[in-house]
């Protein structure tokens, strides 16, 4: 129900200011029933919030001031809260002690009531503070994969919940989440979940690159194998390195192809740049050591013989470098390239 009386407080008395937008209403209620002062001055935070929620949301709160004053004075605050939020569990009352020192706006109590009556009420009741950040997190849990949300209610980890939910959505879309992947042991934490999600990612096969891999190289077939080789070669393909995840996702979506020559101990990364073109991103041994003389040239010849069209740089790098060179030649000025084109075109026409 809407409450037109919930306007910004104009009262200056500290006791009344605790009721926020209802300060004026509370002043009117005290005037008709002064004994309310004794009750309100000793009221704990949870009682103040219960009264505020009652005035915001309870249908009976629209009655005459004398009736409402008597009701607040004579009724247990828990019952006032139940009148405002009838579907909420009884433990919400104690939890409101962590909702701050002043009554909040109507929408705040609506959100609290919805969360408290939902499947992830524990995230609300166990929060150190019931504030905007807490409500946003709880509402995000309601929108998440139910199994992921249940894990993060237990872990009390707000920051990583949405990241895990995004990755699980990706894995589910590819059909590689198994029945027990998200059923963690009671004391398992975030590292256990990450290990399970990484294993699920490793079940996705690398797509056919569309060309034959020249001997003695072979295609790295999964992110699980890429992770193992990244650790073995001690390079940036192992997932504990920043940016490694991009390589693993490239392998899955086919924008990256990764090759290994087991006997030569050489790892190769090719990147698709569009138009049937590829760039050689890396050709290196363990710890990024340079391959033996001639090894890279032999690889490039083998790829070309199998129909792979390689360019030295991807289009965005090429374009950026060319424009950078143009700016340096013009003394770091503005976009002079178009002006030169116009002059040249004019000269050609005059000719």
Tab-separated table of N, CA and C in Angstrom, residues 40 55 58 63 79 87 118 156 166 186 194 200 203 209 243-244 251 257 264 270 276 278 287 289 321 324 331:
chain	number	residue	atom	x	y	z
A	40	UNK	N	8.561	4.315	23.182
A	40	UNK	CA	9.477	4.511	22.053
A	40	UNK	C	10.900	4.834	22.497
A	55	UNK	N	3.815	1.087	9.643
A	55	UNK	CA	3.269	2.335	9.109
A	55	UNK	C	3.369	2.389	7.585
A	58	UNK	N	1.256	-1.965	6.515
A	58	UNK	CA	0.077	-2.628	7.078
A	58	UNK	C	-1.199	-1.901	6.648
A	63	UNK	N	-5.550	4.004	9.509
A	63	UNK	CA	-6.657	4.400	10.379
A	63	UNK	C	-6.411	5.718	11.091
A	79	UNK	N	4.235	-8.418	16.388
A	79	UNK	CA	2.926	-8.515	15.743
A	79	UNK	C	2.717	-7.390	14.739
A	87	UNK	N	4.068	-12.836	5.510
A	87	UNK	CA	4.672	-14.112	5.098
A	87	UNK	C	6.093	-14.303	5.615
A	118	UNK	N	11.756	-16.092	1.097
A	118	UNK	CA	12.242	-16.878	-0.028
A	118	UNK	C	13.228	-17.960	0.371
A	156	UNK	N	29.066	-17.535	2.120
A	156	UNK	CA	28.965	-16.114	2.473
A	156	UNK	C	29.965	-15.285	1.665
A	166	UNK	N	27.918	-17.228	-13.749
A	166	UNK	CA	28.145	-17.032	-15.187
A	166	UNK	C	28.841	-18.235	-15.806
A	186	UNK	N	30.388	-30.662	2.981
A	186	UNK	CA	29.983	-29.586	3.903
A	186	UNK	C	31.059	-28.549	4.188
A	194	UNK	N	35.995	-24.330	-7.706
A	194	UNK	CA	36.775	-23.962	-8.891
A	194	UNK	C	37.372	-25.203	-9.543
A	200	UNK	N	34.912	-29.654	-15.379
A	200	UNK	CA	33.774	-29.647	-16.303
A	200	UNK	C	34.150	-28.946	-17.604
A	203	UNK	N	35.878	-31.064	-20.154
A	203	UNK	CA	35.094	-32.053	-20.908
A	203	UNK	C	34.679	-31.537	-22.284
A	209	UNK	N	39.708	-27.616	-36.456
A	209	UNK	CA	40.204	-26.318	-36.915
A	209	UNK	C	39.955	-26.059	-38.391
A	243	UNK	N	45.031	-13.979	-17.503
A	243	UNK	CA	44.876	-14.013	-18.947
A	243	UNK	C	44.847	-15.407	-19.541
A	244	UNK	N	45.200	-16.427	-18.742
A	244	UNK	CA	45.204	-17.790	-19.273
A	244	UNK	C	43.810	-18.250	-19.654
A	251	UNK	N	40.269	-21.931	-27.219
A	251	UNK	CA	40.338	-23.326	-27.650
A	251	UNK	C	38.941	-23.909	-27.826
A	257	UNK	N	43.747	-22.166	-31.850
A	257	UNK	CA	44.154	-23.557	-32.064
A	257	UNK	C	45.511	-23.730	-31.399
A	264	UNK	N	59.636	-32.799	-29.873
A	264	UNK	CA	60.387	-31.540	-30.003
A	264	UNK	C	60.201	-30.637	-28.789
A	270	UNK	N	47.915	-20.668	-32.322
A	270	UNK	CA	47.437	-19.974	-33.515
A	270	UNK	C	46.129	-19.273	-33.174
A	276	UNK	N	39.245	-16.286	-42.872
A	276	UNK	CA	40.051	-17.470	-43.138
A	276	UNK	C	41.532	-17.286	-42.844
A	278	UNK	N	44.923	-16.597	-40.184
A	278	UNK	CA	45.422	-16.956	-38.855
A	278	UNK	C	46.695	-16.181	-38.558
A	287	UNK	N	59.113	-23.044	-20.429
A	287	UNK	CA	59.483	-21.743	-19.876
A	287	UNK	C	59.671	-20.693	-20.973
A	289	UNK	N	61.066	-20.878	-23.799
A	289	UNK	CA	62.345	-20.871	-24.507
A	289	UNK	C	62.109	-20.900	-26.013
A	321	UNK	N	49.126	0.199	-35.730
A	321	UNK	CA	50.533	0.527	-35.974
A	321	UNK	C	50.679	1.494	-37.148
A	324	UNK	N	49.577	4.851	-36.015
A	324	UNK	CA	50.574	5.393	-35.101
A	324	UNK	C	51.773	5.949	-35.842
A	331	UNK	N	54.145	14.764	-36.661
A	331	UNK	CA	54.433	15.464	-35.420
A	331	UNK	C	53.387	15.315	-34.354
